[in-house]
Coordinates of C-alpha atoms in Angstrom, one line a residue:
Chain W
X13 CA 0.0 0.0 0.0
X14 CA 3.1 2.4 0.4
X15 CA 4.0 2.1 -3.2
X16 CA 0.3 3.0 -4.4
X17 CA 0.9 6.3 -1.8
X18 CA 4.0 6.6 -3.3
X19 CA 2.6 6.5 -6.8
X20 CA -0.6 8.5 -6.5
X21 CA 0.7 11.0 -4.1
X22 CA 4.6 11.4 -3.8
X23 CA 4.4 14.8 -2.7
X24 CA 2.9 13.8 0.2
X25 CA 5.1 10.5 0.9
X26 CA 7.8 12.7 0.6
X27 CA 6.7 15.3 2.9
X28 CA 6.2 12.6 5.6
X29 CA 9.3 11.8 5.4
X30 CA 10.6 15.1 5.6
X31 CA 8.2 16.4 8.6
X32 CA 10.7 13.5 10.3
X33 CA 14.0 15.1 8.9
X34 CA 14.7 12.3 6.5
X35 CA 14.2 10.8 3.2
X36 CA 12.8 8.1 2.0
X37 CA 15.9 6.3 1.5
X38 CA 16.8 6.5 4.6
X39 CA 19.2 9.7 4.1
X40 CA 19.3 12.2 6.2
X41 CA 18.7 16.2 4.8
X42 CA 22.4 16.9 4.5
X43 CA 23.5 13.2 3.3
X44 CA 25.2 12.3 0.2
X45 CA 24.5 8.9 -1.5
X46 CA 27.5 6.2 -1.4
X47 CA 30.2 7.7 -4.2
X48 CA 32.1 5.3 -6.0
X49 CA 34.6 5.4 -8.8
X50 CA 36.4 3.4 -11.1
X51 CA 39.4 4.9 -13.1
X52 CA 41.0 3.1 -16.6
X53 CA 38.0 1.2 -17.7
X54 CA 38.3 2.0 -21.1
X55 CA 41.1 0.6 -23.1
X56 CA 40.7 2.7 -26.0
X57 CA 40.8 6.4 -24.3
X58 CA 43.4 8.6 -23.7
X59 CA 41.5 8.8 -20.6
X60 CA 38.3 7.4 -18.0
X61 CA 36.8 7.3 -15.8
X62 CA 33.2 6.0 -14.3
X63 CA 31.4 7.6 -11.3
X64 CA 28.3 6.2 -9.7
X65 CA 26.7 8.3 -7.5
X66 CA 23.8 6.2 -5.5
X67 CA 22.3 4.8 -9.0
X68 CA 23.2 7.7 -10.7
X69 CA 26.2 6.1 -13.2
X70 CA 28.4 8.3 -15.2
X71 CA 31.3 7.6 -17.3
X72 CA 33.8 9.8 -19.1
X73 CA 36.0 9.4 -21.7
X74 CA 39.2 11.3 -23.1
X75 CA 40.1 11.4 -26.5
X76 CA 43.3 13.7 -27.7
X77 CA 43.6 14.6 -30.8
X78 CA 46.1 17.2 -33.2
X79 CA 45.1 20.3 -34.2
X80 CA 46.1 23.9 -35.0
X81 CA 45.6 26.4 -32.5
X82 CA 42.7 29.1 -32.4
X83 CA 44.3 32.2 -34.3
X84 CA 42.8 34.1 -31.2
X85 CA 45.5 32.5 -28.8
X86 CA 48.4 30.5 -30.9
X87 CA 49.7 29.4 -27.6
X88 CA 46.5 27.3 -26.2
X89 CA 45.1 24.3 -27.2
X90 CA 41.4 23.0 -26.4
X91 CA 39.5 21.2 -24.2
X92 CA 36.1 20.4 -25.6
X93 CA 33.6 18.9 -23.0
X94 CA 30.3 17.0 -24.0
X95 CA 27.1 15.7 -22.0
X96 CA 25.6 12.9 -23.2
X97 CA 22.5 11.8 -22.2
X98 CA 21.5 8.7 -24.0
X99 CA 17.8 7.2 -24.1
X100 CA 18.8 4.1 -22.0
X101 CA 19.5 6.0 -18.5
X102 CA 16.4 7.2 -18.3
X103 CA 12.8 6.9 -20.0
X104 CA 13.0 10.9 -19.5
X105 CA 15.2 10.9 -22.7
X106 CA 13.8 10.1 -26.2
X107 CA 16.8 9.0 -28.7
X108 CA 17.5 11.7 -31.3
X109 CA 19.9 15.3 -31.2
X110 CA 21.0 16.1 -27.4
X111 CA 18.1 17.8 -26.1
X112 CA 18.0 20.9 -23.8
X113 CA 18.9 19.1 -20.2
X114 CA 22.2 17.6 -22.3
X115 CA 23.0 20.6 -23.6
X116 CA 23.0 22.7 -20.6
X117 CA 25.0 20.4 -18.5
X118 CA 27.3 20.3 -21.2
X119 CA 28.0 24.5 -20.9
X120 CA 27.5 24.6 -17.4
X121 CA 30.6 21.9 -17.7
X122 CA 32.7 24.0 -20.0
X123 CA 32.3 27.1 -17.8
X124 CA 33.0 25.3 -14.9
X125 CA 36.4 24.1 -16.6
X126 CA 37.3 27.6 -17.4
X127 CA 36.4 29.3 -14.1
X128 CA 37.8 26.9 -11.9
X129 CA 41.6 26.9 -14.1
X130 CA 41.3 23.2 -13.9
X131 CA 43.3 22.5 -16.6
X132 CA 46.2 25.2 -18.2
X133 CA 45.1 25.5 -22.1
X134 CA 49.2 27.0 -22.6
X135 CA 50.2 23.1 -21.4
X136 CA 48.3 21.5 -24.4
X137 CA 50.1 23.5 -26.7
X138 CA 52.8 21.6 -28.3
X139 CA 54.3 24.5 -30.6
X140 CA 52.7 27.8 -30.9
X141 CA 50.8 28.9 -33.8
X142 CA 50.9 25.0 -35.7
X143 CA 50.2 22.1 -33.2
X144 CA 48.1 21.5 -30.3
X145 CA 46.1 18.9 -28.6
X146 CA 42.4 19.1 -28.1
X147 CA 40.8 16.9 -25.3
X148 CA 37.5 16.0 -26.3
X149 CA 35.8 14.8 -22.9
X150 CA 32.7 12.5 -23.8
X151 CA 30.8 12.3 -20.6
X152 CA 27.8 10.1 -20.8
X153 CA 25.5 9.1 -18.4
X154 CA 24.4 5.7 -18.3
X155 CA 21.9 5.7 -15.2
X156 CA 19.9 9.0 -14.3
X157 CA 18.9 9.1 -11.0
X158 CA 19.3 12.7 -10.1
X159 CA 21.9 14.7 -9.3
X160 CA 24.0 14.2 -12.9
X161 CA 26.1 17.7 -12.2
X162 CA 27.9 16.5 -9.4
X163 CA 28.7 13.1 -11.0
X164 CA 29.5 15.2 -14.2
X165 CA 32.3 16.9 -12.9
X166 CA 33.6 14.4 -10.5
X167 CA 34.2 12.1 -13.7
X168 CA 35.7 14.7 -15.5
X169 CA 38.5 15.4 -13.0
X170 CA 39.0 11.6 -12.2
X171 CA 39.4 10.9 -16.2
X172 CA 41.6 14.1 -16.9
X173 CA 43.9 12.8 -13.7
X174 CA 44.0 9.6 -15.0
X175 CA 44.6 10.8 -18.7
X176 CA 48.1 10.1 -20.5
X177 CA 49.1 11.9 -23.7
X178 CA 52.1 10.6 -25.6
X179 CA 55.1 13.0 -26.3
X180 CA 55.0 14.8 -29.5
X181 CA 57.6 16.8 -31.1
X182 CA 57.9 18.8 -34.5
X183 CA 60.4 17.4 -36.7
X184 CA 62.6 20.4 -37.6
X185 CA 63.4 19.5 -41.1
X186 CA 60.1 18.0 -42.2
X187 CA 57.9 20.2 -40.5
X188 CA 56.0 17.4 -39.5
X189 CA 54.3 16.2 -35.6
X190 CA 56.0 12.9 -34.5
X191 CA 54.6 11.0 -32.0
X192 CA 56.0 9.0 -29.4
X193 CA 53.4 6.5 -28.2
X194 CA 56.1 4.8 -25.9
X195 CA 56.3 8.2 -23.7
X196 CA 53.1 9.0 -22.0
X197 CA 52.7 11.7 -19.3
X198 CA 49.6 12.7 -17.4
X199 CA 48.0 15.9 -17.9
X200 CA 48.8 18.9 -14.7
X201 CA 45.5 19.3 -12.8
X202 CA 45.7 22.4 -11.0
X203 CA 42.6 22.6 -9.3
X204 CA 40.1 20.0 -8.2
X205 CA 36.5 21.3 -8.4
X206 CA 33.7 19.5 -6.8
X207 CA 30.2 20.2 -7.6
X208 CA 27.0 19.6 -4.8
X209 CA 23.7 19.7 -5.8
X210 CA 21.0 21.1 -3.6
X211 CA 16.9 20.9 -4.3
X212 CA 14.3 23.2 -2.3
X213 CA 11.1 21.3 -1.5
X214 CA 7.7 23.7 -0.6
X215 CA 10.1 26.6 -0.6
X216 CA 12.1 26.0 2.3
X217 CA 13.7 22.9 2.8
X218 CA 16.7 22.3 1.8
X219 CA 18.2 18.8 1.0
X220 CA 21.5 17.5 -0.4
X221 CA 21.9 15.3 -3.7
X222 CA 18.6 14.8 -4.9
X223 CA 17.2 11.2 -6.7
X224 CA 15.8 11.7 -9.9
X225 CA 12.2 11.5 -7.8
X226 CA 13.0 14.5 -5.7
X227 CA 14.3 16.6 -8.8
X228 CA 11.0 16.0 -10.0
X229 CA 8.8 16.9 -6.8
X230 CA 11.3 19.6 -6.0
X231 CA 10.6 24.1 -6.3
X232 CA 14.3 24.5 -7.0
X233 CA 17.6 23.8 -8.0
X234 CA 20.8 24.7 -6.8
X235 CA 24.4 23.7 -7.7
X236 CA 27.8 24.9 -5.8
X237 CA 31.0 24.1 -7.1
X238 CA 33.9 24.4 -4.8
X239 CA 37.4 23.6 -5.1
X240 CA 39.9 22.1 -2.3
X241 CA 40.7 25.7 -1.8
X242 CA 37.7 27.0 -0.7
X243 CA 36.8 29.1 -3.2
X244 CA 34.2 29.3 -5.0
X245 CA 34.0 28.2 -9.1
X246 CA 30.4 28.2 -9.5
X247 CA 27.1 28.6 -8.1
X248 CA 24.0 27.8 -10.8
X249 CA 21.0 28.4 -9.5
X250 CA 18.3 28.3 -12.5
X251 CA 15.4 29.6 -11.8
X252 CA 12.8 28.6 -9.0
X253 CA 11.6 29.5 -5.6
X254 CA 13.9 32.2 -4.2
X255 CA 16.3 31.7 -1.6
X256 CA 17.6 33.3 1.3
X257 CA 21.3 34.6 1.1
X258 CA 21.6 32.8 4.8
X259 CA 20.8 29.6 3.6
X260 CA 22.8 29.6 0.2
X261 CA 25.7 30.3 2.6
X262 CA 25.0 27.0 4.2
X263 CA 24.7 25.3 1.2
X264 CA 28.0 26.7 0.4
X265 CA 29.7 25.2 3.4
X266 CA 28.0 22.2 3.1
X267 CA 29.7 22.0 -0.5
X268 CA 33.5 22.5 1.3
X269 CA 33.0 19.5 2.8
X270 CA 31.6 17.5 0.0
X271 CA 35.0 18.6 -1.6
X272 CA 37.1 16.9 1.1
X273 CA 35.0 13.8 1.0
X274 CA 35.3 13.5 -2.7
X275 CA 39.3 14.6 -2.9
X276 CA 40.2 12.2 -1.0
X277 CA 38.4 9.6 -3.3
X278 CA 39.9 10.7 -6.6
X279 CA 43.3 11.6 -4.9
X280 CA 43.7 7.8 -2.9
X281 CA 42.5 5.8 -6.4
X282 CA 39.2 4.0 -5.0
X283 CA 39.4 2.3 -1.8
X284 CA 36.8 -0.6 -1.0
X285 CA 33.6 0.6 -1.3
X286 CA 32.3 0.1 2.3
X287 CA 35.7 2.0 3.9
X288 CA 34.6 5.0 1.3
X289 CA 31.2 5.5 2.9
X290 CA 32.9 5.2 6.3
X291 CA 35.0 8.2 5.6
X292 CA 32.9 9.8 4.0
X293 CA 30.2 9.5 7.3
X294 CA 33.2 10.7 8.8
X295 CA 34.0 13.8 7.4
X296 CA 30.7 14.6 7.2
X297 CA 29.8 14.0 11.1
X298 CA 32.5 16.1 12.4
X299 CA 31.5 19.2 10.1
X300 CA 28.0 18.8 10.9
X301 CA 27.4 21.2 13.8
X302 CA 29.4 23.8 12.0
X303 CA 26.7 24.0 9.5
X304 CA 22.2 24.2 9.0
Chain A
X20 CA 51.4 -8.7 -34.7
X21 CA 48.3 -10.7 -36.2
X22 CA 50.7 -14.0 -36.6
X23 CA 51.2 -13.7 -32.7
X24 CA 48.5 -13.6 -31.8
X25 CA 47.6 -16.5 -34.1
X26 CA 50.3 -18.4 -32.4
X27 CA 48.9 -17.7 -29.6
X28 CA 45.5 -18.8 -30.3
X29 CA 46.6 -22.0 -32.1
X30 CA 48.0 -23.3 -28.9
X31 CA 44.9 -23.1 -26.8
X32 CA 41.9 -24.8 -28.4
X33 CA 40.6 -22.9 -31.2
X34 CA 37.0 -23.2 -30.0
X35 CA 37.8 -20.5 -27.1
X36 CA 35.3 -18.2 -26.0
X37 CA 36.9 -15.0 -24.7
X38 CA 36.0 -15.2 -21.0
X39 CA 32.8 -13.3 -20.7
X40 CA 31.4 -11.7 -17.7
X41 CA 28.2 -10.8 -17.4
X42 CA 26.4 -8.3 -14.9
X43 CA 22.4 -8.3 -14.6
X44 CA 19.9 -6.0 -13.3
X45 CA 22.6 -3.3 -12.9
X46 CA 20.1 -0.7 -12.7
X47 CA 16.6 -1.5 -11.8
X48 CA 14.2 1.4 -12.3
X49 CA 10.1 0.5 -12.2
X50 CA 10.0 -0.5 -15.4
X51 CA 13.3 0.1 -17.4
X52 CA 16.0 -2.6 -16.3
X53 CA 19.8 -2.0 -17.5
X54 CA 22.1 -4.5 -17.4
X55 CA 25.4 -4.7 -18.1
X56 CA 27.7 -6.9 -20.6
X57 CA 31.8 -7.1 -20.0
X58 CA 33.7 -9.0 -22.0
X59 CA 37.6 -9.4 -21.3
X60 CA 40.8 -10.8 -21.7
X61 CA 41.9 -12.1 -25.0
X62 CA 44.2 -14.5 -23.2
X63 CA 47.5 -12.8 -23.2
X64 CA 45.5 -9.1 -25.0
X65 CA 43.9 -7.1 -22.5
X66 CA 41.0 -6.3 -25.1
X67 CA 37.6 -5.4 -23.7
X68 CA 33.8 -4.8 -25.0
X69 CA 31.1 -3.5 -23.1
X70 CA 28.0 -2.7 -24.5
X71 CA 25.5 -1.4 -22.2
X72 CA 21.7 -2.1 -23.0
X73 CA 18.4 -0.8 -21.8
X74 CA 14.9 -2.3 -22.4
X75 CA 11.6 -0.7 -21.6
X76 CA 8.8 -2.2 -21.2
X77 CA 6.0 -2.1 -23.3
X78 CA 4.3 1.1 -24.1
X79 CA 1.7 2.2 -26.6
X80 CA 2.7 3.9 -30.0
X81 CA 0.5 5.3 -32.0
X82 CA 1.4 5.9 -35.5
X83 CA 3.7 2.6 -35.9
X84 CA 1.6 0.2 -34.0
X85 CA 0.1 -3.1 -35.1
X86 CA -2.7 -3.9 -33.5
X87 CA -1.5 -7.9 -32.9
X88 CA 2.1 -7.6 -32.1
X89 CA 4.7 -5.6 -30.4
X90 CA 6.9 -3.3 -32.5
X91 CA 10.3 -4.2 -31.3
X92 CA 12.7 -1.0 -31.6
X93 CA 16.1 -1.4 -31.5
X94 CA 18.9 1.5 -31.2
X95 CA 22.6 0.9 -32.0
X96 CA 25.4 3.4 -31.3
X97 CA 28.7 3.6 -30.4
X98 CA 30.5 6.0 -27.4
X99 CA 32.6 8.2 -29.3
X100 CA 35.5 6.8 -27.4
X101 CA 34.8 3.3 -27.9
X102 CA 37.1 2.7 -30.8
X103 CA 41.1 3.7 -31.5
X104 CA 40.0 7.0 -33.3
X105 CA 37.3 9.0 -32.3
X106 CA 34.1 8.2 -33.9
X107 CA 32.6 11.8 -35.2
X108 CA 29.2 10.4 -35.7
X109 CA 28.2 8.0 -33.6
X110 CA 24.1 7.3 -34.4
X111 CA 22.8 7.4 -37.6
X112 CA 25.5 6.7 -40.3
X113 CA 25.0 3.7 -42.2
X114 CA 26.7 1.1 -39.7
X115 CA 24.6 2.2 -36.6
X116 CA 21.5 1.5 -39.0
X117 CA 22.4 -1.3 -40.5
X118 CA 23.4 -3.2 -36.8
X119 CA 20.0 -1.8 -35.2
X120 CA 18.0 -3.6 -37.9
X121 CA 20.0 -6.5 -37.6
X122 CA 19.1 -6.5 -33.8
X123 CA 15.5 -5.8 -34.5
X124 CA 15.1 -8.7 -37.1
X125 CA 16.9 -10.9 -34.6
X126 CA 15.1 -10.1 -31.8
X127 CA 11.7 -10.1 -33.4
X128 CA 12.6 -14.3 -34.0
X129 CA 12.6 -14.5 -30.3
X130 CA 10.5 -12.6 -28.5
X131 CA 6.7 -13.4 -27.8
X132 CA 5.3 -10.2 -29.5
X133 CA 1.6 -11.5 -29.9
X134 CA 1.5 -11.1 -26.0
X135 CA 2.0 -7.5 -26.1
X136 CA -0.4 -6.2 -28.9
X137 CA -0.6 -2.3 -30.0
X138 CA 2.8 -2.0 -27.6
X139 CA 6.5 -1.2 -28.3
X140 CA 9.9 -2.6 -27.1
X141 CA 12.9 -0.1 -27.0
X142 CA 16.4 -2.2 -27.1
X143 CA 18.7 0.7 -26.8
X144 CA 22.2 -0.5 -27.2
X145 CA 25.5 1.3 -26.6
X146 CA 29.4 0.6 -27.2
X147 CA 31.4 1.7 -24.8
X148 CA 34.9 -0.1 -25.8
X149 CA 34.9 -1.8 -29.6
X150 CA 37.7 -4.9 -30.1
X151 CA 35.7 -6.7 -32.6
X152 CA 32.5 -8.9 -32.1
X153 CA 30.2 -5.7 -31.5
X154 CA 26.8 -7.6 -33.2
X155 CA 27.2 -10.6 -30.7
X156 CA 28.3 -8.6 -27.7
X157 CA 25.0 -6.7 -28.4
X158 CA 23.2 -9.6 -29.3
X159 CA 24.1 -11.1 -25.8
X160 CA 23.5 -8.3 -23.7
X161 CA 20.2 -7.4 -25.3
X162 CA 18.9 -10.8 -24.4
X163 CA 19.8 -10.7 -20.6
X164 CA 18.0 -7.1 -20.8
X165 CA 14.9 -8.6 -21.9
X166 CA 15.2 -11.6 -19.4
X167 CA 15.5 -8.7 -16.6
X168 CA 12.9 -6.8 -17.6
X169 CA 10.7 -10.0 -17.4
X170 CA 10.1 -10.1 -21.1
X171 CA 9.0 -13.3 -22.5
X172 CA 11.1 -15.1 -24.9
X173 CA 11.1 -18.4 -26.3
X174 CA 14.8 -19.3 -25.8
X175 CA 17.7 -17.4 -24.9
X176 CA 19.6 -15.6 -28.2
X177 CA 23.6 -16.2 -28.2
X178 CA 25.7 -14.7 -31.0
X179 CA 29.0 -15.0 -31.6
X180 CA 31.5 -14.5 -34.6
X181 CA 33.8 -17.6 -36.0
X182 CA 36.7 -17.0 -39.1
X183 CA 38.8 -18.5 -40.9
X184 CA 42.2 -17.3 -40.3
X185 CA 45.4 -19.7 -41.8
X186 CA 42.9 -22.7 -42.5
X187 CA 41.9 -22.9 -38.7
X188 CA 38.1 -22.1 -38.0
X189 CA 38.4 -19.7 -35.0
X190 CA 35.5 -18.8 -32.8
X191 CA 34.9 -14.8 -31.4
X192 CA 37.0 -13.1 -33.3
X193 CA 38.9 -9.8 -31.8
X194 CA 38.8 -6.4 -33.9
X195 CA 42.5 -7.1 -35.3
X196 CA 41.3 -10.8 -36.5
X197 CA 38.1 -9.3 -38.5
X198 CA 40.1 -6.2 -39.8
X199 CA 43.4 -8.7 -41.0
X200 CA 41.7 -9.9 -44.1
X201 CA 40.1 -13.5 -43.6
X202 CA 36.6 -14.6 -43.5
X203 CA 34.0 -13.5 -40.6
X204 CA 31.1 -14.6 -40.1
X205 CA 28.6 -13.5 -37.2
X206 CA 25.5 -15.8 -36.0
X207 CA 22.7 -15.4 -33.7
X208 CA 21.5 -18.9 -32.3
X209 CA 18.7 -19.9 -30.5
X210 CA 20.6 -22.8 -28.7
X211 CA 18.0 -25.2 -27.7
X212 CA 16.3 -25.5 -31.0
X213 CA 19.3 -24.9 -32.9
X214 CA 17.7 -22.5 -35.2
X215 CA 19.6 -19.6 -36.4
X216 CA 18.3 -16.3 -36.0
X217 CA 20.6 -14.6 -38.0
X218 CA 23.6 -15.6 -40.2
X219 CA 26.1 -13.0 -41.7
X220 CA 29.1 -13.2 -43.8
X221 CA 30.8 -10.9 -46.2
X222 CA 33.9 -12.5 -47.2
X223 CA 35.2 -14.9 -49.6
X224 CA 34.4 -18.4 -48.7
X225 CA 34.8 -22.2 -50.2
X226 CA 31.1 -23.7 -49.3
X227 CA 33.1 -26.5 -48.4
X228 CA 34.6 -24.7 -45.6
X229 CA 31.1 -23.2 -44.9
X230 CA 29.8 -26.0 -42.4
X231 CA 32.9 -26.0 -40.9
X232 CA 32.4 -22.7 -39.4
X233 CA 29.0 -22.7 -38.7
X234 CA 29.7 -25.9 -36.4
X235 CA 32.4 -23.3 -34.5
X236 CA 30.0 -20.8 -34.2
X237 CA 27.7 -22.6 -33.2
X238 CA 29.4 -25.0 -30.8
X239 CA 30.4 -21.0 -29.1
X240 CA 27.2 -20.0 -29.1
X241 CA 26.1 -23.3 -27.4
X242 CA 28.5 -22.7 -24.5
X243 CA 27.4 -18.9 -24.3
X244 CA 24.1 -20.3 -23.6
X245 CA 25.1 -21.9 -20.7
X246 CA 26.8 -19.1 -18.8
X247 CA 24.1 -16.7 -19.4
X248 CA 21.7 -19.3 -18.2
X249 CA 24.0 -19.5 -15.2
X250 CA 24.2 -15.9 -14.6
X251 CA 20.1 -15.2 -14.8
X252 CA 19.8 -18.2 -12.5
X253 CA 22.4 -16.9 -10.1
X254 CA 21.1 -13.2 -10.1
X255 CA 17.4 -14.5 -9.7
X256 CA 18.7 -16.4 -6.8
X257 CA 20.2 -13.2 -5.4
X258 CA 17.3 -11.2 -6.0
X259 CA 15.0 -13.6 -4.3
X260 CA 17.2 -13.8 -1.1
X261 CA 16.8 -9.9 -0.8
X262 CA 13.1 -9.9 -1.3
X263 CA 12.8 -12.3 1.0
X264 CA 14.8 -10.7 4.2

């Protein structure tokens, strides 16, 4: 009889739960779901990685290719990020060109790799003006469960870490790029942004990583990227019920720590999965009382 | 580089599968299941292909139904890092098209579509890592998708390919086997009945040598059957031990 509640009225099952300060998962408000990750799966990138946030699976792959560089800066190369979101993670999703959600993350992506300085552009330049690499980062998800944002950009940093580009140098007589697949180097990360997503339910609750359910039922979105800095890179908010500038504060320091939590994970490689949620409870216990 | 790993092949049976592991009911959503195929290690090649697949269940649609059958739809595509070089366009060009009718035409040989009239069936399939074998790998995941999503079939479809390479039939053939010039031949079996759901060569071939490699393929297929029957028992098993508690 609870999944018929749940069916016909899920904004009611879920305020029930809430009225109790948890979720129907058993999460508390400020919880994140179990984060795992896997690094190398794929053979054939540069690059990848595969993040699964709760159900929500995401995996990223790193392609580098050759190219000139823009004629607006001769001394950069490019890093060209894409969002798939493919008709089997969802039922949300009918096949066909990306559609608006898929776009979006994809920009929101982009801008979050140029505000945050992730990456230096002048490092994939191999010689000014004639050669460069470009990174294409194909990030698709294959399991929507909410909160792809977070997922999006912990993949991406996890795959660009783990990415190796061969040497190349420019032949001086023949003009021409030689490459040296036997010497591979990883990529110089210089900053490691973490995302958290936030949804408001009936304009003033606030709860942490929301299942695709919750996005659903929710009156707002919010996202905060951090990095292990404590600055901030981003903060999307589109649209929705408004929010007070108190309570996007604590969304913000709620988004530090979920940057702790998920460094260590991508700086350690992935340890067994039940140790990760420990420390993750960990971390997240002892900031607690500083925040909500 | 292709002799050695010839050599290599020719001193293990050539009848090898490459070991396959399979993952069900990787996602389970109300009515869309998702599970996963992995299938690894070439022997001494670290050489991997994953296809991920989704079914959904049954729903009505209007302008292609028929009003005694399910459509089945099926959609192939490729990651765009699944193969050495990046693939630019990875649905609709001709390959994508011609593998997703293949899958449809196989699939509608095995599935119980008069049970599901004025309905549709979405296989959607996608390559994350190519290395040769991409119809079978699909072929194989597609059917443990529809076992988890509880659709009825009448026998489980195993695909795999078998070529001739230096007069020795050889059975799943890896990406630098198909590409190196010799015969392939791909074939979707339903292994209790022995009928063939779909046969595919393009290649030059003796018919004398035909039977030979339709007995490897087959003989593959056969012993495909077995571990996927294995892994749906196991998983069921798993699942029932969890409803139960």
């Amino acid at each position: 009889i609870v999944f018929f509640f749940r069916t016909a009225e899920p904004l009611e099952y879920h305020r029930s739960f809430l009225k109790e300060n948890c979720r129907p998962d058993g999460r508390e408000l400020g919880e994140f779901r179990p984060t795992t990750l896997n690094i190398s799966s794929i053979s054939t990138a540069d690059g990848s990685a595969l993040v699964k946030i709760g159900n929500t699976t995401v995996i990223c792959g790193i392609k580098a290719e050759l190219t000139m560089p823009p004629s607006d800066a001769p001394n950069k190369g490019y890093i060209v990020p894409n969002v798939d979101l493919p008709p089997l993670c969802s039922s949300r999703f009918r096949p066909g060109p990306p559609g608006e959600q898929a776009q979006a993350a994809s920009q929101f992506i982009a801008d979050v790799i140029e505000s945050s300085d992730l990456i230096n552009r002048e490092e994939l330049c191999i010689e000014k003006s004639k050669l460069c690499w470009v990174l294409y980062c194909d990030i698709m998800c294959l399991d929507y469960d909410g909160n792809l944002l977070d997922a999006c950009i912990i993949v991406l940093l996890a795959a660009l870490k783990n990415a190796r580009l061969p040497e190349v140098t420019i032949n001086k007589e023949t003009d021409l790029a030689e490459v040296d697949i036997q010497k591979k180097r990883h990529l110089k990360i210089n900053r490691h942004p973490v995302g958290s997503s936030f949804v408001i339910f009936d304009d003033s609750i606030i709860i942490v990583d929301p299942t695709a359910e919750e996005e659903s039922l929710s009156t707002a979105l919010l996202t905060v990227v951090t990095d292990e800095e404590d600055r901030l890179c981003a903060v999307h908010k589109p649209g929705g019920t408004s929010l007070s500038g108190e309570k996007l504060q604590h969304c913000i320091n709620r988004a530090i720590t979920r940057n702790k939590e998920i460094s260590k994970l991508v700086d350690k490689g992935p340890p067994s999965q039940a140790k990760q949620a420990l420390v993750e409870r960990a971390i997240w216990k002892e900031n607690k009382d500083s925040m909500l | 580089m292709i002799q050695n790993c010839l050599k290599q092949r020719f001193e293990h049976t050539s009848q090898l599968l490459r070991f396959c592991h399979f993952q069900l009911g990787f996602k389970s959503f109300s009515f869309s299941v998702l599970p996963m195929t992995v299938c690894p290690q070439l022997l001494q090649t670290d050489t991997i292909e994953k296809p991920a697949v989704c079914v959904i269940y049954p729903y009505c649609s209007r302008s292609k139904s028929l009003h005694d059958r399910a459509v089945i739809n099926c959609q192939y595509s490729m990651a765009t890092f699944s193969t050495a070089e990046r693939k630019r366009r990875p649905h609709g060009d001709r390959k994508s098209s011609e593998m997703s009718l293949h899958l449809k035409q196989t699939f509608e040989a095995a599935v119980l579509t008069e049970l599901y009239p004025r309905s549709q069936i979405d296989i959607y399939v996608k390559i994350l890592q190519a290395d040769g074998g991409n119809y079978s790998a699909c072929v194989n995941a597609a059917t443990l998708a529809l076992v988890d999503a509880g659709i009825p079939m009448r026998d489980y479809v195993c695909a795999c390919t078998a070529g001739f390479v230096e007069d020795t039939p050889l059975a799943d053939l890896c990406h630098a086997e198909e590409s190196g010039g010799g015969t392939s031949l791909a074939l979707a079996l339903l292994p209790r009945s022995g009928n063939i759901a779909l046969l595919q060569m393009d290649a030059r071939l003796h018919q004398d040598h035909l039977d030979a490699l339709i007995e490897a393929a087959m003989t593959a297929c056969k012993g495909l059957s077995k571990v996927l029957d294995g892994v749906v028992r196991q998983h069921l098993e798993e699942v029932s031990v969890l409803t139960r508690d």
